[in-house]
Amino acid sequence: LEPATAVVASAIPRSPYTTTPSLLRLGRTTYADRCAGCHGSGGQGDGPDARYLSPAPRDLTRGQFMFRTTESGSLPTDWDIYRTLQRGLPGTSMPAWSGLPERTIWALVAFVKSLSPRFAEEEPGVPIVVPAAPPASDASIARGRRVYARMQCGTCHGRTGRGDGPAASTLVDDDG
């Protein structure tokens, strides 16, 4: 899935692997080798390296994921987790694990899900359909400027959209 393309739920890839004890063992072993240093052995974001990282590693036990195609507050799809593991999160300490075999990344997805009871209790959210961006024109840019001003987006995003508005320093995410 690329930015500015419509997300169609049926087009979202699913794991080609059934979650078996052997897949979870592979995920657990890979997690211990590659992830526990930051996320902690239990996934609470309290690994020995966590105190050196900004932003702090996510507490995976809460089942709250920032990068997903689903509504805020809902669980991500397996593909959302896979894509984060594969691509990493540029600008953070979360590396891309694209060099790992596909099966290993899917095993990590299964193991990460096992760290939060939410995945046993809830279904992932339905991906939000995001239509392709309309073509830019002088009229659409002017309309966007008016909406930006009317909605007071600059309060957080700043005058030029760089996240340096007067309220930006007061904002917190789910992790505080």
Coordinates of C-alpha atoms in Angstrom, one line a residue:
L1 CA 0.0 0.0 0.0
E2 CA 1.4 3.3 -1.0
P3 CA 0.4 6.8 0.2
A4 CA -2.5 8.4 -1.6
T5 CA -4.0 5.1 -2.8
A6 CA -7.4 3.9 -1.8
V7 CA -7.3 1.2 1.0
V8 CA -9.6 -1.6 0.1
A9 CA -10.0 -4.1 3.0
S10 CA -10.0 -7.1 0.7
A11 CA -6.7 -6.0 -0.8
I12 CA -4.8 -5.9 2.5
P13 CA -2.4 -8.8 2.6
R14 CA -2.9 -11.5 5.2
S15 CA -0.3 -13.8 6.7
P16 CA 0.2 -16.9 4.6
Y17 CA 1.2 -18.7 7.8
T18 CA -1.2 -20.2 10.4
T19 CA -0.3 -19.2 14.0
T20 CA 1.1 -22.5 15.3
P21 CA 3.3 -23.2 18.3
S22 CA 6.4 -23.4 16.1
L23 CA 5.6 -20.0 14.4
L24 CA 5.1 -18.4 17.9
R25 CA 8.4 -20.0 19.0
L26 CA 10.2 -18.4 16.0
G27 CA 8.5 -15.1 16.8
R28 CA 9.5 -15.3 20.5
T29 CA 13.1 -16.2 19.7
T30 CA 13.4 -13.4 17.1
Y31 CA 11.7 -11.0 19.5
A32 CA 14.2 -11.9 22.3
D33 CA 17.1 -11.4 19.9
R34 CA 16.0 -8.2 18.1
C35 CA 13.2 -6.5 20.1
A36 CA 13.5 -7.1 23.8
G37 CA 16.5 -4.8 24.2
C38 CA 14.1 -1.9 23.6
H39 CA 10.6 -3.2 24.2
G40 CA 11.5 -5.4 27.2
S41 CA 11.1 -9.1 27.5
G42 CA 7.4 -8.7 28.3
G43 CA 6.8 -6.0 25.7
Q44 CA 6.2 -3.2 28.1
G45 CA 8.6 -0.8 26.5
D46 CA 11.1 -1.2 29.4
G47 CA 14.0 -3.0 27.8
P48 CA 17.5 -2.1 29.1
D49 CA 18.1 0.2 26.1
A50 CA 14.7 2.0 26.4
R51 CA 16.0 4.7 28.7
Y52 CA 18.4 5.9 26.0
L53 CA 15.7 6.2 23.3
S54 CA 13.5 9.1 22.3
P55 CA 10.8 8.5 21.5
A56 CA 10.5 5.7 24.0
P57 CA 9.7 2.2 22.7
R58 CA 6.0 1.4 22.5
D59 CA 4.4 -0.7 25.3
L60 CA 3.1 -3.5 23.1
T61 CA 1.0 -5.0 25.9
R62 CA -1.5 -2.2 25.6
G63 CA -2.3 -3.1 22.0
Q64 CA -2.1 0.6 20.9
F65 CA -0.3 1.2 17.7
M66 CA 0.4 4.6 16.1
F67 CA 0.8 3.4 12.6
R68 CA -2.2 1.6 11.3
T69 CA -4.9 1.8 8.6
T70 CA -7.7 1.4 11.2
E71 CA -9.6 4.0 13.3
S72 CA -7.9 5.6 16.3
G73 CA -8.2 3.3 19.3
S74 CA -8.9 0.2 17.3
L75 CA -6.4 -2.7 16.8
P76 CA -4.3 -2.6 13.7
T77 CA -4.5 -5.3 11.0
D78 CA -1.7 -7.9 10.9
W79 CA -0.5 -6.1 7.7
D80 CA -0.1 -2.9 9.7
I81 CA 2.2 -4.6 12.2
Y82 CA 4.0 -6.4 9.4
R83 CA 4.6 -3.2 7.5
T84 CA 6.0 -1.4 10.6
L85 CA 8.3 -4.3 11.3
Q86 CA 9.5 -4.5 7.7
R87 CA 9.9 -0.8 7.1
G88 CA 10.8 0.4 10.6
L89 CA 10.0 3.9 11.7
P90 CA 12.3 6.5 10.2
G91 CA 13.2 9.2 12.7
T92 CA 13.0 6.8 15.6
S93 CA 15.1 4.0 16.9
M94 CA 12.8 1.4 15.4
P95 CA 14.8 -0.3 12.7
A96 CA 13.6 -1.8 9.5
W97 CA 13.7 -5.6 9.7
S98 CA 13.3 -6.0 5.9
G99 CA 16.4 -8.2 5.8
L100 CA 14.6 -10.9 7.8
P101 CA 12.8 -13.7 6.0
E102 CA 9.1 -13.0 5.4
R103 CA 8.1 -16.0 7.6
T104 CA 10.2 -14.5 10.5
I105 CA 8.5 -11.2 10.2
W106 CA 5.0 -12.8 10.2
A107 CA 6.2 -14.9 13.2
L108 CA 7.1 -11.6 14.9
V109 CA 3.6 -10.3 14.1
A110 CA 2.0 -13.3 15.8
F111 CA 4.3 -13.0 18.8
V112 CA 3.7 -9.2 19.2
K113 CA 0.0 -9.9 19.1
S114 CA 0.4 -12.5 21.9
L115 CA 1.8 -9.8 24.2
S116 CA -1.5 -7.9 24.4
P117 CA -4.8 -9.5 25.6
R118 CA -6.7 -7.1 23.3
F119 CA -5.9 -9.3 20.4
A120 CA -7.6 -12.3 22.0
E121 CA -10.6 -10.1 23.0
E122 CA -11.1 -7.9 20.0
E123 CA -11.0 -8.0 16.2
P124 CA -8.8 -5.5 14.4
G125 CA -10.5 -2.4 13.1
V126 CA -11.7 -2.1 9.6
P127 CA -9.2 -0.2 7.4
I128 CA -10.2 3.3 6.6
V129 CA -10.7 4.0 2.9
V130 CA -8.4 6.8 1.9
P131 CA -9.1 8.0 -1.6
A132 CA -6.4 9.2 -3.9
A133 CA -5.6 12.9 -3.3
P134 CA -7.3 15.3 -5.7
P135 CA -5.0 17.1 -8.2
A136 CA -3.6 20.3 -6.8
S137 CA -4.8 23.6 -8.3
D138 CA -4.6 27.2 -7.3
A139 CA -8.2 27.0 -6.2
S140 CA -7.7 23.9 -4.1
I141 CA -4.6 25.3 -2.5
A142 CA -6.5 28.5 -1.6
R143 CA -9.4 26.5 -0.2
G144 CA -6.9 24.4 1.9
R145 CA -5.4 27.6 3.3
R146 CA -8.8 28.9 4.3
V147 CA -9.7 25.6 6.0
Y148 CA -6.3 25.5 7.8
A149 CA -6.9 29.0 9.2
R150 CA -10.6 28.4 10.0
M151 CA -9.8 25.1 11.9
Q152 CA -6.9 26.8 13.6
C153 CA -4.5 24.0 12.5
G154 CA -1.6 26.4 13.0
T155 CA -2.1 26.2 16.8
C156 CA -0.4 22.8 16.8
H157 CA 1.1 22.5 13.3
G158 CA 2.5 26.0 13.1
R159 CA 2.2 28.6 10.5
T160 CA 4.1 26.6 7.9
G161 CA 3.0 23.1 9.0
R162 CA 6.2 22.1 10.8
G163 CA 4.6 21.1 14.1
D164 CA 5.9 24.2 15.9
G165 CA 2.7 26.0 16.8
P166 CA 2.2 27.5 20.2
A167 CA 0.3 24.4 21.5
A168 CA 2.6 21.8 20.0
S169 CA 4.7 21.5 23.2
T170 CA 1.6 20.6 25.2
L171 CA 0.5 17.7 23.1
V172 CA 1.0 14.1 24.1
D173 CA 0.3 10.8 22.5
D174 CA -1.2 7.6 24.1
D175 CA 2.1 7.0 26.0
G176 CA 2.1 10.5 27.5

